[in-house]
C-alpha cells in the first residue's frame, strides 16, 4: 500500500486491491482505522480521538483527491501525494 500522505504522526494509505466502499487506511503508532471516503466516517478500527478528528477534517478537505486516488488504485495506476494537514 503506497503512502499518500503523512502528517502529525499519521500515515495514510490506499490499497491497490481493496474492497468497496472507497476508503483509506490510517495508521498512528499501534492504532489503525479505515475511513469511508464518500461518507467521511470510520468504517472500523481504532484511533485516538484527537488524531481521528484531525484525520476526518483532513479527509473532508481532500475528499475529491481521495476519490481520484481511489479510482487510480482500482485501475492499478500510480497514486499521487495529497497535501498534509497544516
mmCIF file of C-alpha atoms in Angstrom:
data_model
loop_
_atom_site.group_PDB
_atom_site.id
_atom_site.type_symbol
_atom_site.label_atom_id
_atom_site.label_comp_id
_atom_site.label_asym_id
_atom_site.label_seq_id
_atom_site.Cartn_x
_atom_site.Cartn_y
_atom_site.Cartn_z
ATOM 1 C CA UNK A 1 0.000 0.000 0.000
ATOM 2 C CA UNK A 2 1.552 3.309 -1.012
ATOM 3 C CA UNK A 3 1.584 6.185 1.454
ATOM 4 C CA UNK A 4 -0.370 9.121 0.006
ATOM 5 C CA UNK A 5 0.064 11.493 2.951
ATOM 6 C CA UNK A 6 1.761 11.789 6.326
ATOM 7 C CA UNK A 7 1.036 14.413 8.953
ATOM 8 C CA UNK A 8 1.427 14.677 12.730
ATOM 9 C CA UNK A 9 2.464 11.040 13.005
ATOM 10 C CA UNK A 10 -0.488 9.732 10.953
ATOM 11 C CA UNK A 11 0.301 7.729 7.803
ATOM 12 C CA UNK A 12 -2.405 7.393 5.168
ATOM 13 C CA UNK A 13 -2.531 4.613 2.585
ATOM 14 C CA UNK A 14 -4.796 3.408 -0.206
ATOM 15 C CA UNK A 15 -4.501 -0.252 -1.143
ATOM 16 C CA UNK A 16 -4.386 -1.183 -4.838
ATOM 17 C CA UNK A 17 -6.571 -4.280 -4.459
ATOM 18 C CA UNK A 18 -9.030 -3.208 -1.797
ATOM 19 C CA UNK A 19 -12.727 -3.865 -1.334
ATOM 20 C CA UNK A 20 -15.630 -1.432 -1.601
ATOM 21 C CA UNK A 21 -16.724 1.060 -0.350
ATOM 22 C CA UNK A 22 -13.989 3.539 -1.333
ATOM 23 C CA UNK A 23 -11.834 4.033 1.753
ATOM 24 C CA UNK A 24 -8.341 4.679 3.006
ATOM 25 C CA UNK A 25 -6.279 3.248 5.837
ATOM 26 C CA UNK A 26 -4.724 5.424 8.540
ATOM 27 C CA UNK A 27 -2.011 4.365 10.984
ATOM 28 C CA UNK A 28 -0.866 6.171 14.104
ATOM 29 C CA UNK A 29 1.536 4.225 16.305
ATOM 30 C CA UNK A 30 -0.223 0.987 17.226
ATOM 31 C CA UNK A 31 -3.605 2.343 16.072
ATOM 32 C CA UNK A 32 -5.189 1.649 12.703
ATOM 33 C CA UNK A 33 -8.538 2.532 11.159
ATOM 34 C CA UNK A 34 -10.332 2.653 7.814
ATOM 35 C CA UNK A 35 -12.228 5.757 6.722
ATOM 36 C CA UNK A 36 -15.039 5.733 4.141
ATOM 37 C CA UNK A 37 -14.155 8.357 1.519
ATOM 38 C CA UNK A 38 -17.736 9.122 0.448
ATOM 39 C CA UNK A 39 -19.234 9.461 3.921
ATOM 40 C CA UNK A 40 -16.097 10.610 5.785
ATOM 41 C CA UNK A 41 -16.800 8.193 8.610
ATOM 42 C CA UNK A 42 -14.820 5.475 10.341
ATOM 43 C CA UNK A 43 -15.606 2.010 8.975
ATOM 44 C CA UNK A 44 -13.557 0.073 11.507
ATOM 45 C CA UNK A 45 -10.501 0.139 13.712
ATOM 46 C CA UNK A 46 -9.294 2.415 16.488
ATOM 47 C CA UNK A 47 -7.692 5.842 16.561
ATOM 48 C CA UNK A 48 -7.281 8.271 19.480
ATOM 49 C CA UNK A 49 -9.995 10.966 19.425
ATOM 50 C CA UNK A 50 -7.589 13.856 18.777
ATOM 51 C CA UNK A 51 -5.997 12.113 15.788
ATOM 52 C CA UNK A 52 -9.380 10.897 14.497
ATOM 53 C CA UNK A 53 -10.730 14.472 14.486
ATOM 54 C CA UNK A 54 -7.663 15.694 12.579
ATOM 55 C CA UNK A 55 -7.984 12.782 10.164
ATOM 56 C CA UNK A 56 -11.675 13.452 9.489
ATOM 57 C CA UNK A 57 -11.001 17.160 8.941
ATOM 58 C CA UNK A 58 -8.183 16.359 6.526
ATOM 59 C CA UNK A 59 -10.356 13.828 4.661
ATOM 60 C CA UNK A 60 -13.198 16.350 4.280
ATOM 61 C CA UNK A 61 -10.776 18.934 2.855
ATOM 62 C CA UNK A 62 -9.282 16.436 0.402
ATOM 63 C CA UNK A 63 -12.308 14.270 -0.400
ATOM 64 C CA UNK A 64 -12.126 14.792 -4.184
ATOM 65 C CA UNK A 65 -8.407 13.980 -4.252
ATOM 66 C CA UNK A 66 -9.052 10.851 -2.193
ATOM 67 C CA UNK A 67 -11.750 9.790 -4.677
ATOM 68 C CA UNK A 68 -9.332 10.346 -7.577
ATOM 69 C CA UNK A 69 -6.640 8.275 -5.851
ATOM 70 C CA UNK A 70 -9.168 5.513 -5.106
ATOM 71 C CA UNK A 71 -10.084 5.406 -8.818
ATOM 72 C CA UNK A 72 -6.397 5.278 -9.803
ATOM 73 C CA UNK A 73 -5.777 2.465 -7.319
ATOM 74 C CA UNK A 74 -8.653 0.431 -8.790
ATOM 75 C CA UNK A 75 -7.025 0.899 -12.224
ATOM 76 C CA UNK A 76 -3.626 -0.141 -10.762
ATOM 77 C CA UNK A 77 -2.153 3.239 -11.700
ATOM 78 C CA UNK A 78 0.300 5.376 -9.755
ATOM 79 C CA UNK A 79 -1.256 7.331 -6.882
ATOM 80 C CA UNK A 80 -0.402 10.950 -6.168
ATOM 81 C CA UNK A 81 0.540 12.570 -2.879
ATOM 82 C CA UNK A 82 -2.059 14.676 -1.075
ATOM 83 C CA UNK A 83 -1.055 17.728 0.946
ATOM 84 C CA UNK A 84 -0.860 17.179 4.705
ATOM 85 C CA UNK A 85 -2.939 18.949 7.323
ATOM 86 C CA UNK A 86 -1.224 22.194 8.272
#
